[in-house]
Short mmCIF file of C-alpha atoms and ligand atoms in Angstrom, two decimals:
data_model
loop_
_atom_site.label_atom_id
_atom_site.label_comp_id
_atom_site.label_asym_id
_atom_site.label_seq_id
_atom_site.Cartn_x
_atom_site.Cartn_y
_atom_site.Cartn_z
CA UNK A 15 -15.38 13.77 -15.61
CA UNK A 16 -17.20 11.07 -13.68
CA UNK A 17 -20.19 11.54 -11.40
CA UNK A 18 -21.87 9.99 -8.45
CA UNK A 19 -25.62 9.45 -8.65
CA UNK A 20 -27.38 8.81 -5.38
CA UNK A 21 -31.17 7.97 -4.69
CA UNK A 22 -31.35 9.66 -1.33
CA UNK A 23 -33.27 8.15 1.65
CA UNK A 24 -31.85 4.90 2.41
CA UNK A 25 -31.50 3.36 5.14
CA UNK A 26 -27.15 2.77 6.24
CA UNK A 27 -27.15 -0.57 7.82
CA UNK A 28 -24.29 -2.99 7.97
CA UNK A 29 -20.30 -3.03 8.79
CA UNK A 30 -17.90 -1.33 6.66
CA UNK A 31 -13.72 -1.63 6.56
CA UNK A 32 -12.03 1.53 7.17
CA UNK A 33 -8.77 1.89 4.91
CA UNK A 34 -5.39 2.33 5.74
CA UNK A 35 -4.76 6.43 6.32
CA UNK A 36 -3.80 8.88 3.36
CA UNK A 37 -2.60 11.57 5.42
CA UNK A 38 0.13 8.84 7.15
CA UNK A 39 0.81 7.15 3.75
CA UNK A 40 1.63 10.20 1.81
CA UNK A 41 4.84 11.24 4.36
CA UNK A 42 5.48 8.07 5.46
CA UNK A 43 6.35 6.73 1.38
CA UNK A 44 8.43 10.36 1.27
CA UNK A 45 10.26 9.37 4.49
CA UNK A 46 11.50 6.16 2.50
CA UNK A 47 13.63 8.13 0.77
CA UNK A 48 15.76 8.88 3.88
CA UNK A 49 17.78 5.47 3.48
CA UNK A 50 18.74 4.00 0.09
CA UNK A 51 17.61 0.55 1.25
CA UNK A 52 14.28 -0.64 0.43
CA UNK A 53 10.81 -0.03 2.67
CA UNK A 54 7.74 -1.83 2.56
CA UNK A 55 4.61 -0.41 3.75
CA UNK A 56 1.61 -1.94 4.17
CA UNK A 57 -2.08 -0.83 4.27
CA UNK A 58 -1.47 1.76 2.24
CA UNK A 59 -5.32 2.60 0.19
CA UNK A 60 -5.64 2.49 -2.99
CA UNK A 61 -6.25 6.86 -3.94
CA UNK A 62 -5.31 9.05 -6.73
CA UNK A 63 -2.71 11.20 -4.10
CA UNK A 64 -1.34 7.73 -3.27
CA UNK A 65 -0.38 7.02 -6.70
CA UNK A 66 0.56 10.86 -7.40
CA UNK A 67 3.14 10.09 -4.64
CA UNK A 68 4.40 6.98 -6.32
CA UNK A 69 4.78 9.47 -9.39
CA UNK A 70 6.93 11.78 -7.24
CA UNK A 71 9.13 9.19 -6.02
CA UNK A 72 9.50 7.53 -9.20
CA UNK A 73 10.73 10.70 -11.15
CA UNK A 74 13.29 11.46 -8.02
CA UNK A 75 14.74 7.96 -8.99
CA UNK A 76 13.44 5.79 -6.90
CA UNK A 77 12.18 2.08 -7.40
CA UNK A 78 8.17 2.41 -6.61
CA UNK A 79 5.95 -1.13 -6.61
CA UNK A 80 2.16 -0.51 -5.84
CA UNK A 81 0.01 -3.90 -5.18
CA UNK A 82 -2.73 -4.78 -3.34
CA UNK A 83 -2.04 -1.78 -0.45
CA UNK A 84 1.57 -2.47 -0.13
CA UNK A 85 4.09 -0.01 -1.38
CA UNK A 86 7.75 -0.74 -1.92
CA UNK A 87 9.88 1.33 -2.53
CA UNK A 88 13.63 1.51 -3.39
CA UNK A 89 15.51 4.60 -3.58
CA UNK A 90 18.97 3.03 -4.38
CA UNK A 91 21.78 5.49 -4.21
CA UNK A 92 20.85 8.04 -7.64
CA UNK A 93 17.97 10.24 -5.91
CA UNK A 94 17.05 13.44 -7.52
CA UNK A 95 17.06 16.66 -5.92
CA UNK A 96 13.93 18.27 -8.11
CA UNK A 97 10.81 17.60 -7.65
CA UNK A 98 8.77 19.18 -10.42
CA UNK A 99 5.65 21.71 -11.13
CA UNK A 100 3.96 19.66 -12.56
CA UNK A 101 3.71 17.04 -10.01
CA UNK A 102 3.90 19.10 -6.69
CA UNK A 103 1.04 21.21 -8.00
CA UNK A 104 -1.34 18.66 -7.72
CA UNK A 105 -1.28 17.47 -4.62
CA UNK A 106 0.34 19.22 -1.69
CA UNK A 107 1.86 16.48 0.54
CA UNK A 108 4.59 16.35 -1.83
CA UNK A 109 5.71 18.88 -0.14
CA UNK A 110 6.84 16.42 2.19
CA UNK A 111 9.91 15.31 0.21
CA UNK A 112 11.82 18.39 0.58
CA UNK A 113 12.87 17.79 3.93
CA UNK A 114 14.59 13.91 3.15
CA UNK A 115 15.62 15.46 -0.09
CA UNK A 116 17.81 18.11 1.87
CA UNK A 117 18.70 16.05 4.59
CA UNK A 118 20.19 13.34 2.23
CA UNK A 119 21.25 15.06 -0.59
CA UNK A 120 22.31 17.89 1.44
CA UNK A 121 20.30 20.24 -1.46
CA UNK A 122 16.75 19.83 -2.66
CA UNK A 123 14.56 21.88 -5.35
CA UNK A 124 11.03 21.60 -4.68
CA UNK A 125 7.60 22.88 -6.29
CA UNK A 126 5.93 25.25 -4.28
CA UNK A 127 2.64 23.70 -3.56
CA UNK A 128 0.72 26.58 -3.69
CA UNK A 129 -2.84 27.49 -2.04
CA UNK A 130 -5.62 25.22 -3.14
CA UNK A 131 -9.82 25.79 -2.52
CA UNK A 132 -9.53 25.40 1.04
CA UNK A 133 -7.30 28.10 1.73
CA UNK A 134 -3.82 30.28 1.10
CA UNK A 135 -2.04 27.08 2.88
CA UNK A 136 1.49 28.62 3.01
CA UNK A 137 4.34 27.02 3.93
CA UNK A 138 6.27 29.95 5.92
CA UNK A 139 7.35 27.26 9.10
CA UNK A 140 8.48 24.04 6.73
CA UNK A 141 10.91 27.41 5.62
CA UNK A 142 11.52 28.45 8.77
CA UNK A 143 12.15 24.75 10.47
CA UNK A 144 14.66 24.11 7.87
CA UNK A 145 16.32 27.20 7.90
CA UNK A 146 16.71 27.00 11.99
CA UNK A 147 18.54 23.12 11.20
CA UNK A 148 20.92 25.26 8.87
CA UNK A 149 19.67 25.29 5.58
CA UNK A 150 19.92 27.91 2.80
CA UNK A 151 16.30 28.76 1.29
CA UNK A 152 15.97 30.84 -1.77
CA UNK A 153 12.43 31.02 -3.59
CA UNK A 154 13.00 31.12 -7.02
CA UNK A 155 11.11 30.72 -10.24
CA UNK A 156 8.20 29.33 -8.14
CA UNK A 157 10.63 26.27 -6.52
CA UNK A 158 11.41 25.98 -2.94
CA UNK A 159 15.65 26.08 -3.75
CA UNK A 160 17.14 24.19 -0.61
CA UNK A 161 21.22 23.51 0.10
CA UNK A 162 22.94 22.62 3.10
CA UNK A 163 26.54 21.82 1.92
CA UNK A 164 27.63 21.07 5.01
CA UNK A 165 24.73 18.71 6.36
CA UNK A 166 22.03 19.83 8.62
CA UNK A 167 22.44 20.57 12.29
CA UNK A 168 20.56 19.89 15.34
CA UNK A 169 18.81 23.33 16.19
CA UNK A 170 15.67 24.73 18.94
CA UNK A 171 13.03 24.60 16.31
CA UNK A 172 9.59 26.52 17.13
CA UNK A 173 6.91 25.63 14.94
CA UNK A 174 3.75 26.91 16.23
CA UNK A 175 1.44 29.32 13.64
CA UNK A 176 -0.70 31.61 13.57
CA UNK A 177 -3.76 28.95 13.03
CA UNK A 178 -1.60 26.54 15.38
CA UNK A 179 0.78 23.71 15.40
CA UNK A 180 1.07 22.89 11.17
CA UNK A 181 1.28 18.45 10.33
CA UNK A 182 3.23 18.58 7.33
CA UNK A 183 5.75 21.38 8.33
CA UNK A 184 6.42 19.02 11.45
CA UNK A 185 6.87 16.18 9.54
CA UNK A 186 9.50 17.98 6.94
CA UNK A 187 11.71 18.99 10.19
CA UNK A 188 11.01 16.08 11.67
CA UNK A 189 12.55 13.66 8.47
CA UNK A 190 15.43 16.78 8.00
CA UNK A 191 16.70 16.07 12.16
CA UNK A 192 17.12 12.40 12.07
CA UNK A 193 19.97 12.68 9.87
CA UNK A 194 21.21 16.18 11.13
CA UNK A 195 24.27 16.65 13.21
CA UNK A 196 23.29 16.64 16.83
CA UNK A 197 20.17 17.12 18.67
CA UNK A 198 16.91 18.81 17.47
CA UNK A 199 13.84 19.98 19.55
CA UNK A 200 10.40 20.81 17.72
CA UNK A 201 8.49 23.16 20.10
CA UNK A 202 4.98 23.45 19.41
CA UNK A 203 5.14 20.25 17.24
CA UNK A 204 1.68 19.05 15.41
CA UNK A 205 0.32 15.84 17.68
CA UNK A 206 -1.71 14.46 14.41
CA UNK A 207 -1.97 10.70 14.81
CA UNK A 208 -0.71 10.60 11.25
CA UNK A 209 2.95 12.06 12.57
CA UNK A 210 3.04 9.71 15.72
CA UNK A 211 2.89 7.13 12.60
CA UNK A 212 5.24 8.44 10.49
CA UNK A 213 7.65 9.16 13.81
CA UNK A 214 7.17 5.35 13.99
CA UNK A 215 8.32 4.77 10.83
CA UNK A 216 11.33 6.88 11.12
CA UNK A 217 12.16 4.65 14.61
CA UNK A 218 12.04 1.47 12.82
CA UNK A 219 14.52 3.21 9.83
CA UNK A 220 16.77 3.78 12.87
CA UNK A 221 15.88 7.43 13.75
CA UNK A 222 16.41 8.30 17.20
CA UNK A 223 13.00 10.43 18.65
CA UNK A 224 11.39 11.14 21.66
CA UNK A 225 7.97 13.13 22.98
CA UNK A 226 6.16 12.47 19.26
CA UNK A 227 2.32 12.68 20.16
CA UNK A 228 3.45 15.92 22.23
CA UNK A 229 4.38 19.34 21.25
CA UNK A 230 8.14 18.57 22.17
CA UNK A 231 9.75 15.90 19.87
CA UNK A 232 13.43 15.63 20.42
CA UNK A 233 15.40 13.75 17.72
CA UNK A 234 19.16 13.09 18.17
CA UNK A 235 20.47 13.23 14.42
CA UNK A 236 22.22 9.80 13.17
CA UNK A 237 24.29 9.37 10.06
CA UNK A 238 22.43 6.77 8.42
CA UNK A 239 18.92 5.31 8.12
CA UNK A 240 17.87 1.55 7.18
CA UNK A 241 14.96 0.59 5.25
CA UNK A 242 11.69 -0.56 7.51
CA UNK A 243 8.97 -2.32 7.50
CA UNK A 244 5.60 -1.10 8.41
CA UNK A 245 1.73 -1.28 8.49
CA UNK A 246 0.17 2.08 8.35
CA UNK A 247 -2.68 3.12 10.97
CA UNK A 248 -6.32 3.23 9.95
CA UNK A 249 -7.48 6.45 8.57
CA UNK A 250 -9.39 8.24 11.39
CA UNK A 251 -11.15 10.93 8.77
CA UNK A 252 -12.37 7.98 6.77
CA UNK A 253 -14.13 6.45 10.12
CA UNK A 254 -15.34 9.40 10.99
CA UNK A 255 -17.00 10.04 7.82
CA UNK A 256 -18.80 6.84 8.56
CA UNK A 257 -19.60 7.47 12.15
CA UNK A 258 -21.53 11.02 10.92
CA UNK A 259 -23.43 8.63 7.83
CA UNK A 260 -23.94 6.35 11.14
CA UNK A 261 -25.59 9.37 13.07
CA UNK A 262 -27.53 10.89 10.27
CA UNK A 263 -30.76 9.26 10.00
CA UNK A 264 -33.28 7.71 11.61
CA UNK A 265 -32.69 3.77 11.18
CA UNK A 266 -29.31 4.17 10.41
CA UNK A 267 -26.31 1.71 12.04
CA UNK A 268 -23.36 1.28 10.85
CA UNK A 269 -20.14 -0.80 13.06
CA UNK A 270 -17.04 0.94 11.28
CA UNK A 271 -13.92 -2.27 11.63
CA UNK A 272 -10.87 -1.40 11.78
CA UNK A 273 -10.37 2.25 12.87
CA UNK A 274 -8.73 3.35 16.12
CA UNK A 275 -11.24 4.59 18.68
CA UNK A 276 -8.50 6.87 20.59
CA UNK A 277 -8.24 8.83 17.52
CA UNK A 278 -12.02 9.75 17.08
CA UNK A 279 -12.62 11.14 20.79
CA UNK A 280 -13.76 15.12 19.66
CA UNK A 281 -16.42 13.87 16.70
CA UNK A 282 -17.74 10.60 18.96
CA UNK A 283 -18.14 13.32 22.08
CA UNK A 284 -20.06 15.48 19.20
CA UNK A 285 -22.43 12.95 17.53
CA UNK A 286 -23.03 11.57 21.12
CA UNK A 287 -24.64 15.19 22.19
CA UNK A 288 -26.12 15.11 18.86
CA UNK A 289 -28.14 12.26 20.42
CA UNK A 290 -26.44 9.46 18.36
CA UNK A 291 -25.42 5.72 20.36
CA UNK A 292 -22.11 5.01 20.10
CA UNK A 293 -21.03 1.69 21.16
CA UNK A 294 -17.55 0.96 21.46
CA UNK A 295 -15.19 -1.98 21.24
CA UNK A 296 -11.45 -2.62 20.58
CA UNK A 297 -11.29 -1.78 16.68
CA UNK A 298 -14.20 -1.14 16.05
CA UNK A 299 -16.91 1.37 16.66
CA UNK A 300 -21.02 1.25 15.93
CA UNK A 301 -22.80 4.16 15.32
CA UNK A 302 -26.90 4.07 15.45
CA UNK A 303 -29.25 6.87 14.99
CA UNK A 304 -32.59 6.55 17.38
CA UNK A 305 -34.47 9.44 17.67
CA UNK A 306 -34.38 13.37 17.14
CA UNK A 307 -31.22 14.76 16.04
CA UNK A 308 -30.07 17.63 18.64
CA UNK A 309 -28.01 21.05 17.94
CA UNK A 310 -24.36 21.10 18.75
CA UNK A 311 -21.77 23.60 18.57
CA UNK A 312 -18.32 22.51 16.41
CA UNK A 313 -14.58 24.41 16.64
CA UNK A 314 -12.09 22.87 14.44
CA UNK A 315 -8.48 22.92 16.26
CA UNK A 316 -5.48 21.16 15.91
CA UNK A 317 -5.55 17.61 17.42
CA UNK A 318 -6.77 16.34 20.14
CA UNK A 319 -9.79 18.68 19.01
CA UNK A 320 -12.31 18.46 16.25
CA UNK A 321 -10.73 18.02 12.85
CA UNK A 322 -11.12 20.55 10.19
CA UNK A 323 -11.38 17.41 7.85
CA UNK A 324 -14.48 16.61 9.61
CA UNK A 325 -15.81 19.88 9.47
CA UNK A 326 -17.72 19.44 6.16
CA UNK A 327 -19.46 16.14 6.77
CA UNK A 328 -20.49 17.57 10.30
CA UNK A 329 -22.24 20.21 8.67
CA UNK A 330 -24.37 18.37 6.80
CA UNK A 331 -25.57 16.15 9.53
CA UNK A 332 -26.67 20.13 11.12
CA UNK A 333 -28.19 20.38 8.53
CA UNK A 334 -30.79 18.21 9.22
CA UNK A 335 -30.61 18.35 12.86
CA UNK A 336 -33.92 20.75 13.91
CA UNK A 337 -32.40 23.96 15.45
CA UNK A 338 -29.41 26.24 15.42
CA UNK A 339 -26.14 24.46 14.84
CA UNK A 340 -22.21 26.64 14.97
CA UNK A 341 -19.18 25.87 13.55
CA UNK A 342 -16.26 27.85 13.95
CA UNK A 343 -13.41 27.11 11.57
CA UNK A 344 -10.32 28.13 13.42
CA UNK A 345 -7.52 26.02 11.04
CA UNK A 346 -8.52 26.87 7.40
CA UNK A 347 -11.40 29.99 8.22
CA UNK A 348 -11.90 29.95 4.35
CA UNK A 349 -13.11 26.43 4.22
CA UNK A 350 -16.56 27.02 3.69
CA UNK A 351 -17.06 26.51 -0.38
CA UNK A 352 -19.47 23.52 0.46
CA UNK A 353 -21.88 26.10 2.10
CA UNK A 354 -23.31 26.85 -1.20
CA UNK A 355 -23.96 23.55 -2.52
CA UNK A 356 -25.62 21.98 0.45
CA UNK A 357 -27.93 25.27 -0.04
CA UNK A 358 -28.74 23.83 -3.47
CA UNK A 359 -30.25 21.24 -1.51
CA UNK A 360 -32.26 23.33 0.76
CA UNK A 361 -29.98 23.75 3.67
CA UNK A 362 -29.88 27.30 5.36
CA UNK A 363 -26.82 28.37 6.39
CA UNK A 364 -25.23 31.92 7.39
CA UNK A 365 -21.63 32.53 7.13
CA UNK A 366 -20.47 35.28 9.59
CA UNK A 367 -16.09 35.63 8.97
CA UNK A 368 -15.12 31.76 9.79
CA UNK A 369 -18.45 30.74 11.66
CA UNK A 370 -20.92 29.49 10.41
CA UNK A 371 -24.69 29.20 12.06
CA UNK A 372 -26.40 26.48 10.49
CA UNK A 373 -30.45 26.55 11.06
CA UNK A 374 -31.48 22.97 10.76
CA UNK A 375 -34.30 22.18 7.86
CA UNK A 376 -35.30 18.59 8.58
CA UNK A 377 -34.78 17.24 4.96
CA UNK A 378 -33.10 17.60 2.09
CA UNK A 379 -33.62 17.59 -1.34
CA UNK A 380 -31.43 15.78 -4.33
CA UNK A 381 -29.98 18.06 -6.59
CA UNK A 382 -26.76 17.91 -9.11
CA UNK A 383 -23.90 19.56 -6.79
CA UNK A 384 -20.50 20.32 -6.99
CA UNK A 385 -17.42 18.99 -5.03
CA UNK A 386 -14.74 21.14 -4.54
CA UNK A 387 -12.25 19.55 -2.47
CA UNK A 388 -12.26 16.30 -0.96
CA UNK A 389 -13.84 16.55 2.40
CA UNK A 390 -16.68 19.25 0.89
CA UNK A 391 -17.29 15.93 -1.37
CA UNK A 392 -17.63 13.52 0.91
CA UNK A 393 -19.99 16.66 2.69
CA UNK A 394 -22.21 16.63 -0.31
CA UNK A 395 -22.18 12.83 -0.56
CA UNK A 396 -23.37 12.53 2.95
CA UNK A 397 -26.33 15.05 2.56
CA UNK A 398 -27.18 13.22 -0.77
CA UNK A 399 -27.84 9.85 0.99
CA UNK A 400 -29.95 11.49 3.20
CA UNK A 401 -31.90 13.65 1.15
CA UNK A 402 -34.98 13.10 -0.92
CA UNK A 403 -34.83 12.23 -4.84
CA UNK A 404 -31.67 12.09 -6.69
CA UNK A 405 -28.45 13.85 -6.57
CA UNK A 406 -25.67 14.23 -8.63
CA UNK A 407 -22.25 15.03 -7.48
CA UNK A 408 -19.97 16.24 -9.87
CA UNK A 409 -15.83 16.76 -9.94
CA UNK A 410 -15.75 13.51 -7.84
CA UNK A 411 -12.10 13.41 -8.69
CA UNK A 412 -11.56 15.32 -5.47
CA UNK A 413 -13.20 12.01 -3.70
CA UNK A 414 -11.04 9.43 -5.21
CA UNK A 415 -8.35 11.70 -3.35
CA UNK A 416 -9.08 10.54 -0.29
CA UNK A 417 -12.02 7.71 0.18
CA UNK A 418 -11.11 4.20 -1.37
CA UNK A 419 -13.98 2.36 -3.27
CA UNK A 420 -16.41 4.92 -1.60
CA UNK A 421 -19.55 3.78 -3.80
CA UNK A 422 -19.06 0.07 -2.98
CA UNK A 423 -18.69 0.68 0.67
CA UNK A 424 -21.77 2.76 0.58
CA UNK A 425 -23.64 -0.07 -1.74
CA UNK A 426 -22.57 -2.39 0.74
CA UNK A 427 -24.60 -0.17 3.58
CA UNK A 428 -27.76 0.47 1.35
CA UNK A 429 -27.03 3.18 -0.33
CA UNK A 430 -28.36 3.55 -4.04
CA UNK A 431 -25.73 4.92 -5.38
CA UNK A 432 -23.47 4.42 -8.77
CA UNK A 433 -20.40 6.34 -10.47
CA UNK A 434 -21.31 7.54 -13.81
CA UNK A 435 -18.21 7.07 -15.83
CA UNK A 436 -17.56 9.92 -18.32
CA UNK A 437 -17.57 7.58 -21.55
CA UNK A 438 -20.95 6.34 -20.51
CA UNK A 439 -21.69 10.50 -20.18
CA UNK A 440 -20.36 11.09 -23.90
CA UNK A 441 -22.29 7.74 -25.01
CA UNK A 442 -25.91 8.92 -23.83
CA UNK A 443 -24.74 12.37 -25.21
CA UNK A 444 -24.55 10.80 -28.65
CA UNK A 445 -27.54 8.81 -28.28
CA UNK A 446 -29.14 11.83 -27.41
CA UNK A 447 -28.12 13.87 -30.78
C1 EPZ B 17 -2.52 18.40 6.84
O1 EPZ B 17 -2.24 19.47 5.94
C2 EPZ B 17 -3.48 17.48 6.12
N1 EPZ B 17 -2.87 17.01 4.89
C3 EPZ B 17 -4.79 18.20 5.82
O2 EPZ B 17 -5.70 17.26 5.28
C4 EPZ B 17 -5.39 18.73 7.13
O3 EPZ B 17 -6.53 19.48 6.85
C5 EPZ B 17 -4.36 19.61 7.84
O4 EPZ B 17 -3.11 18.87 8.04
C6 EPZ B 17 -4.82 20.09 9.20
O5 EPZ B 17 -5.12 19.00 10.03
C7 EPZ B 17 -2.03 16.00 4.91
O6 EPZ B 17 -1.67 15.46 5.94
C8 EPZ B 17 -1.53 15.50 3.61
P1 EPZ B 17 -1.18 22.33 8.40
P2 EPZ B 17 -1.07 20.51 6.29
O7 EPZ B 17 0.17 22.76 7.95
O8 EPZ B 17 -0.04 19.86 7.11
C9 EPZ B 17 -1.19 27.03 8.50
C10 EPZ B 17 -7.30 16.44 3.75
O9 EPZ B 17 -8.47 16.78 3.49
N2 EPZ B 17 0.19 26.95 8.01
O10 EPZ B 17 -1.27 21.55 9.65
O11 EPZ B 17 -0.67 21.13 5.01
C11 EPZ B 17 -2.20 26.52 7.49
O12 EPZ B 17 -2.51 27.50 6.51
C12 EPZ B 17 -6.22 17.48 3.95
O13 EPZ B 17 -6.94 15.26 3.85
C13 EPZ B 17 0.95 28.10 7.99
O14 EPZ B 17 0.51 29.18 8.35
O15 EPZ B 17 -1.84 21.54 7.19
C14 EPZ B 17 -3.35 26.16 8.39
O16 EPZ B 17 -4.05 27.31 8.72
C15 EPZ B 17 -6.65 18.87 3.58
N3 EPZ B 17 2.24 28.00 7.53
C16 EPZ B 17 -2.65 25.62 9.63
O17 EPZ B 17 -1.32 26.15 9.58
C17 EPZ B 17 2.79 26.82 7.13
O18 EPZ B 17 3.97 26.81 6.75
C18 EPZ B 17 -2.56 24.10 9.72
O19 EPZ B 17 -2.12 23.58 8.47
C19 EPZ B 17 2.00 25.67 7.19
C20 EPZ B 17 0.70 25.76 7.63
#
């Protein structure tokens, strides 16, 4: 498995180009399949779930091109209904074809998805939403077992949990009502940027919606959808892993390009009480370190508030920041498996339920680490530029997830850091015997 090596204590100074956002991408290419015209959409990065999703939609029948950030893709009229183990399992956004699958095909077997290292992550309310359009839902054999023979119906859908509003159970119902009979009304819908996009999407396809970016969406059901064309919006967890590299140390500043300020408010208010200078302008946003770093106090909630895919990196920056730091993880409490890794590196953190109280050291030190999922990576690759010596983080397959050409756009900043390819591993292994 490949590695990242980084020679910690380097100075971050420069621009870097946010990507196009996964967490958009991934439902937006499963909403495609609502039409069997083709969709193009553009600024789509280049990541392992990305292609995993052009996997999915090429066994369900459909025509996939991927090049240079724009997908294609043509579903024609011979869609599957099955979308398989073996795919599904390994990433859980595919979860997002069930609802076009149903809604088309008027029956749909899907993979459950299954919990993962950042939590149980059920998927109860996708169950529920479709049932309450009409559906039939049987678990079976481990597949999600779908049928509507009569089409789906417009319903009063309520799809707030008990850890909130959910993204991708929203985004199911929401791609199941546009081709339902009649009208449809999400109550306590997710507000995610990344479903205002895809609600975008489904607009241009000829969906009829209303109140997306609130927790009412009304969509009056049509009987057919058009392929679109779109340009998906810049990947606001990406930036904001950025801004916290921006905020980290003392010399540091970085201008992220091409990321949408409006979408960052909770982290910039954070790393601005964390005495970091944020300066501001249409696209683009400058982050600059000055100074001592001060305490602040994190709760991850549903959007507008801070995002639990932020929560990692913002812990290491607390890390190093001299005094008592607290998050409180109130969306996945169990997300805490970078904890013990950035204590390899001399952190001191206390985990108390789903709050942690993070006593700040002043430096770190290099040492191999472990990613476990992909924001606890980019976590551990944060506190490795910053820290003293080497470090080496390992299972970066988790990263190419989620950050496109991370090591060049850290090169590009300073950073001394390389991927270690596993043949290169095995070679110095057998120069070693
Ligand atoms: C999306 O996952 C994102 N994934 C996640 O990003 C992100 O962490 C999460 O939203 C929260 O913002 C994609 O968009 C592909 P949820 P999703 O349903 O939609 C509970 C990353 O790092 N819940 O909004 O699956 C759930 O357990 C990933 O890029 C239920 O109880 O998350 C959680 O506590 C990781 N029942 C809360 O709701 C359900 O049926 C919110 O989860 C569904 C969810």
């Amino acid at each position: 498995m490949d590695k990242i090596v980084i020679h910690g204590g380097k100075k971050l100074v420069g621009e870097v180009m946010n990507s196009g956002s996964k967490n958009a991408s991934l439902p937006i290419m499963a909403a495609a399949l609502l039409s069997a015209e083709p969709s193009r959409i553009e600024n789509v990065p280049d990541l392992r779930d990305v292609h995993t999703m052009v996997k999915l939609l090429r066994v369900l029948g459909a025509q996939v091109d991927y090049t240079n950030g724009v997908v294609e893709v043509y579903p024609g009229n011979a869609i599957k209904s099955n979308a398989p183990y073996d795919i599904v399992s390994t990433m859980r956004a595919s979860v997002c074809v069930l609802g076009p699958l149903l809604t088309r095909l008027k029956e749909a077997d899907v993979s459950i998805p299954g919990g993962c290292v950042i939590g149980a992550r059920p998927i109860d309310l996708h169950i529920k939403g479709l049932e309450m359009l009409g559906a039939d839902i049987l678990i079976d054999h481990g597949f999600v077992k779908a049928k509507a023979p009569k089409g789906l119906r417009g319903a009063d859908v309520y799809l707030g949990g008990n850890f909130g509003s959910s993204v991708l159970a929203t985004a199911n119902v929401l791609m199941a009502a546009t081709l339902a009979k009649g009208t449809t009304y999400i109550e306590g819908a997710a507000c995610e940027p990344e479903l205002v996009d895809l609600a975008e999407f489904l607009i241009k396809m000829g969906a009829k919606i209303k109140g997306h970016g609130s927790h009412l969406i009304e969509i009056q059901g049509v009987k057919k959808l058009h392929g679109a064309n779109h340009r998906v919006i810049p990947d606001r967890i990406e930036a904001g892993t950025f801004m916290v590299a921006g905020a980290m140390m003392n010399g540091n500043d970085i201008l992220v390009r091409n990321c949408i300020i409006d979408h960052n408010h909770a982290l910039i208010d954070k790393l601005k009480q964390s005495g970091a200078l944020v300066l501001k302008s249409k696209s683009s946003i400058r982050l600059k370190r000055r100074g001592r770093l001060r305490p602040v106090d994190v709760t991850t909630l549903p959007y507008p508030g801070f995002p639990t895919d932020l929560q990692a990196q913002m812990m290491a920056l607390m890390t190093l920041t001299p005094g008592i730091s607290v998050i409180t993880e109130k969306i996945y409490p169990d997300r805490f498996i970078h904890i013990s890794e950035l204590t390899r590196m001399g952190a001191k953190i206390f985990l108390e339920g789903s709050t942690a109280i993070v006593s700040g050291v002043g430096h770190l030190s290099g040492a191999p680490v472990m990613a476990s999922d992909l924001r606890a990576s980019a976590a551990l690759l944060l506190a490795g530029l910053a820290a003293e010596g080497e470090t080496e983080v390992n299972r970066i397959y988790h990263l190419d997830r989620g950050y496109e050409k991370i090591e060049e756009k850290l090169s590009a900043l300073g950073a001394e850091i390389f991927r270690k390819k596993e043949e290169s591993q095995k070679e110095l292994a057998a120069v070693a015997l």
